Amino acid sequence: MKNTTSTILQAKENGNKIAMLTAYDYSTAKLLDEAGVHMILVGDSLGNVILGYEDTISVTMEDMIHHCAAVARGAGQAMVVCDMPFMSYQTGVYDAVVNAGRLMKEGRAQAVKLEGGKEVCPQIQAIVSASIPVVAHLGLTPQSINAFGGYKVQGKTEAAARKLIEDAKAVEAAGAFAVVLECVPAKLAKLVTESVHIPTIGIGAGPDCDGQVLVYQDMLGMFTDYKPKFVKQYANVGAIIKDAVRTYMNEIQEGSFPAEEHSYKIDDEVIGKLY
Ligand code: KIV
């Protein structure tokens, strides 16, 4: 069964946890989908893990559409959510609706995600009014990295914690059907989760969120430039790739690859005439 806004909202009502992972290409999306992940996020983290930028600021609409369309072709039952990149919605309601529409029409996303609380509620409302489902993103919002002055845990003071709860209620009231909580103390994330009817999806926000999301390169040991505290590495695919590549190089050197089973045949009579 295809996951939709209804199945995701239902999951919270039924107390079933939601599993979300990022993907940026067709073959990875297919693998995650076949494994049964409920939601695939085409995150603007592709700026870091795919394009090698130091942050997400330079990611463009064209980048997001290109990768989202590839993911959408690989996703079957998983719901595909695409990030709205920096300055594709902050500039106003009109830009937000036009760009969200492009991610749906050209990227074939089923929902868009954008960062921010009360300040982006007019955008959320307008996008939802255009029949485009929205996931909100609170806490550490990487597009605001220059305003934050670094990647820090959010909501630690009473005022900041109260603001986070108010923002979660505001994005719900504006029409978001889920909210990502990034780098938020676990007890505060629990309180937020109990304060809204929409599912919370945590990344560095403890076990009491309604779901979890990780960047797949992080959880598979494929990206080692830095490792946030909240990442659990479930496999070391990076080491497997390096081992396989070294074996491939050795076999080329010693002449054992390609073997007969990897080679094409030609009639001896034909080849004989060429000598
Ligand atoms: O871009 C991304 O991958 C994200 C997740 C970290 C939630 O926004």
Short mmCIF file of N, CA and C in Angstrom, two decimals, residues 30-93:
data_model
loop_
_atom_site.label_atom_id
_atom_site.label_comp_id
_atom_site.label_asym_id
_atom_site.label_seq_id
_atom_site.Cartn_x
_atom_site.Cartn_y
_atom_site.Cartn_z
N LYS A 30 15.05 2.76 -4.59
CA LYS A 30 14.47 1.43 -4.79
C LYS A 30 14.82 0.49 -3.63
N LEU A 31 16.09 0.53 -3.20
CA LEU A 31 16.52 -0.33 -2.10
C LEU A 31 15.76 0.01 -0.81
N LEU A 32 15.67 1.31 -0.51
CA LEU A 32 14.99 1.73 0.73
C LEU A 32 13.51 1.36 0.66
N ASP A 33 12.94 1.55 -0.52
CA ASP A 33 11.52 1.24 -0.71
C ASP A 33 11.27 -0.26 -0.53
N GLU A 34 12.15 -1.07 -1.12
CA GLU A 34 11.99 -2.53 -1.00
C GLU A 34 12.18 -2.99 0.44
N ALA A 35 13.00 -2.25 1.20
CA ALA A 35 13.19 -2.58 2.62
C ALA A 35 11.97 -2.18 3.44
N GLY A 36 11.10 -1.34 2.86
CA GLY A 36 9.83 -1.03 3.52
C GLY A 36 9.78 0.29 4.26
N VAL A 37 10.77 1.18 4.04
CA VAL A 37 10.76 2.47 4.73
C VAL A 37 9.46 3.23 4.37
N HIS A 38 8.87 3.93 5.35
CA HIS A 38 7.56 4.56 5.10
C HIS A 38 7.67 5.83 4.27
N MET A 39 8.72 6.61 4.54
CA MET A 39 8.87 7.90 3.85
C MET A 39 10.31 8.07 3.39
N ILE A 40 10.49 8.61 2.18
CA ILE A 40 11.84 8.95 1.70
C ILE A 40 11.91 10.46 1.59
N LEU A 41 12.93 11.03 2.22
CA LEU A 41 13.14 12.47 2.14
C LEU A 41 14.26 12.77 1.16
N VAL A 42 13.93 13.53 0.13
CA VAL A 42 14.99 14.06 -0.74
C VAL A 42 15.43 15.35 -0.05
N GLY A 43 16.38 15.18 0.86
CA GLY A 43 16.79 16.30 1.71
C GLY A 43 17.74 17.24 0.98
N ASP A 44 17.72 18.51 1.41
CA ASP A 44 18.73 19.41 0.84
C ASP A 44 20.10 19.11 1.44
N SER A 45 20.14 18.11 2.36
CA SER A 45 21.43 17.56 2.81
C SER A 45 22.20 16.99 1.62
N LEU A 46 21.55 16.86 0.48
CA LEU A 46 22.28 16.43 -0.73
C LEU A 46 23.40 17.43 -1.03
N GLY A 47 23.23 18.69 -0.57
CA GLY A 47 24.31 19.66 -0.73
C GLY A 47 25.59 19.17 -0.05
N ASN A 48 25.45 18.56 1.14
CA ASN A 48 26.61 18.05 1.88
C ASN A 48 27.07 16.71 1.32
N VAL A 49 26.17 15.72 1.30
CA VAL A 49 26.61 14.33 1.07
C VAL A 49 26.73 13.96 -0.42
N ILE A 50 26.06 14.69 -1.30
CA ILE A 50 26.15 14.38 -2.74
C ILE A 50 27.02 15.39 -3.46
N LEU A 51 26.83 16.68 -3.15
CA LEU A 51 27.52 17.71 -3.92
C LEU A 51 28.80 18.22 -3.25
N GLY A 52 29.02 17.84 -1.97
CA GLY A 52 30.27 18.21 -1.30
C GLY A 52 30.36 19.65 -0.83
N TYR A 53 29.20 20.33 -0.69
CA TYR A 53 29.22 21.69 -0.12
C TYR A 53 29.41 21.59 1.39
N GLU A 54 29.81 22.70 2.03
CA GLU A 54 29.97 22.67 3.49
C GLU A 54 28.64 22.86 4.22
N ASP A 55 27.61 23.35 3.48
CA ASP A 55 26.28 23.50 4.10
C ASP A 55 25.23 23.38 2.99
N THR A 56 23.97 23.69 3.35
CA THR A 56 22.88 23.49 2.37
C THR A 56 22.52 24.77 1.62
N ILE A 57 23.22 25.85 1.92
CA ILE A 57 22.83 27.17 1.40
C ILE A 57 22.85 27.25 -0.13
N SER A 58 23.80 26.59 -0.78
CA SER A 58 23.95 26.73 -2.24
C SER A 58 23.04 25.81 -3.05
N VAL A 59 22.29 24.95 -2.37
CA VAL A 59 21.44 23.99 -3.11
C VAL A 59 20.33 24.75 -3.86
N THR A 60 20.11 24.36 -5.11
CA THR A 60 19.15 25.09 -5.96
C THR A 60 17.87 24.28 -6.18
N MET A 61 16.87 24.94 -6.72
CA MET A 61 15.63 24.25 -7.12
C MET A 61 15.94 23.18 -8.15
N GLU A 62 16.85 23.51 -9.09
CA GLU A 62 17.19 22.54 -10.15
C GLU A 62 17.82 21.29 -9.55
N ASP A 63 18.72 21.47 -8.54
CA ASP A 63 19.31 20.30 -7.85
C ASP A 63 18.19 19.43 -7.27
N MET A 64 17.26 20.07 -6.55
CA MET A 64 16.22 19.31 -5.84
C MET A 64 15.30 18.59 -6.84
N ILE A 65 14.94 19.26 -7.91
CA ILE A 65 14.04 18.64 -8.90
C ILE A 65 14.72 17.44 -9.55
N HIS A 66 15.98 17.64 -9.94
CA HIS A 66 16.76 16.58 -10.61
C HIS A 66 16.82 15.32 -9.74
N HIS A 67 17.17 15.49 -8.46
CA HIS A 67 17.32 14.32 -7.58
C HIS A 67 15.96 13.76 -7.15
N CYS A 68 14.98 14.64 -6.97
CA CYS A 68 13.66 14.15 -6.53
C CYS A 68 13.02 13.30 -7.63
N ALA A 69 13.16 13.72 -8.86
CA ALA A 69 12.57 12.96 -9.97
C ALA A 69 13.19 11.56 -10.04
N ALA A 70 14.50 11.47 -9.78
CA ALA A 70 15.17 10.15 -9.79
C ALA A 70 14.63 9.28 -8.65
N VAL A 71 14.51 9.88 -7.47
CA VAL A 71 13.99 9.13 -6.30
C VAL A 71 12.55 8.68 -6.56
N ALA A 72 11.75 9.58 -7.09
CA ALA A 72 10.33 9.25 -7.32
C ALA A 72 10.19 8.07 -8.27
N ARG A 73 11.11 7.94 -9.24
CA ARG A 73 11.06 6.80 -10.17
C ARG A 73 11.38 5.49 -9.46
N GLY A 74 12.14 5.57 -8.34
CA GLY A 74 12.53 4.35 -7.62
C GLY A 74 11.61 4.00 -6.46
N ALA A 75 10.79 4.95 -6.03
CA ALA A 75 9.95 4.71 -4.85
C ALA A 75 8.62 4.11 -5.26
N GLY A 76 8.24 3.04 -4.59
CA GLY A 76 6.93 2.41 -4.85
C GLY A 76 5.96 2.78 -3.75
N GLN A 77 6.07 2.08 -2.60
CA GLN A 77 5.13 2.33 -1.49
C GLN A 77 5.54 3.51 -0.61
N ALA A 78 6.81 3.88 -0.65
CA ALA A 78 7.27 4.96 0.24
C ALA A 78 6.77 6.31 -0.24
N MET A 79 6.42 7.16 0.71
CA MET A 79 5.98 8.52 0.37
C MET A 79 7.21 9.40 0.16
N VAL A 80 7.27 10.10 -0.97
CA VAL A 80 8.44 10.92 -1.28
C VAL A 80 8.19 12.39 -0.88
N VAL A 81 9.05 12.87 0.02
CA VAL A 81 8.97 14.26 0.48
C VAL A 81 10.22 14.98 -0.02
N CYS A 82 10.05 16.16 -0.59
CA CYS A 82 11.21 16.88 -1.13
C CYS A 82 11.42 18.21 -0.39
N ASP A 83 12.67 18.45 0.01
CA ASP A 83 13.00 19.71 0.68
C ASP A 83 12.88 20.89 -0.26
N MET A 84 12.35 22.00 0.25
CA MET A 84 12.40 23.27 -0.48
C MET A 84 13.74 23.91 -0.12
N PRO A 85 14.58 24.22 -1.14
CA PRO A 85 15.91 24.75 -0.81
C PRO A 85 15.88 26.19 -0.32
N PHE A 86 17.00 26.61 0.25
CA PHE A 86 17.16 27.97 0.79
C PHE A 86 16.75 29.03 -0.24
N MET A 87 15.91 29.94 0.17
CA MET A 87 15.41 31.08 -0.59
C MET A 87 14.40 30.70 -1.68
N SER A 88 13.85 29.48 -1.59
CA SER A 88 12.79 29.11 -2.53
C SER A 88 11.42 29.38 -1.91
N TYR A 89 11.38 29.74 -0.60
CA TYR A 89 10.09 30.03 0.06
C TYR A 89 10.20 31.19 1.05
N GLN A 90 11.42 31.48 1.51
CA GLN A 90 11.58 32.55 2.51
C GLN A 90 11.20 33.91 1.92
N THR A 91 11.28 34.04 0.58
CA THR A 91 11.05 35.34 -0.07
C THR A 91 9.58 35.72 -0.17
N GLY A 92 8.68 34.77 0.15
CA GLY A 92 7.26 35.14 0.14
C GLY A 92 6.36 34.00 -0.30
N VAL A 93 5.07 34.25 -0.12
CA VAL A 93 4.04 33.24 -0.37
C VAL A 93 4.00 32.83 -1.85
#
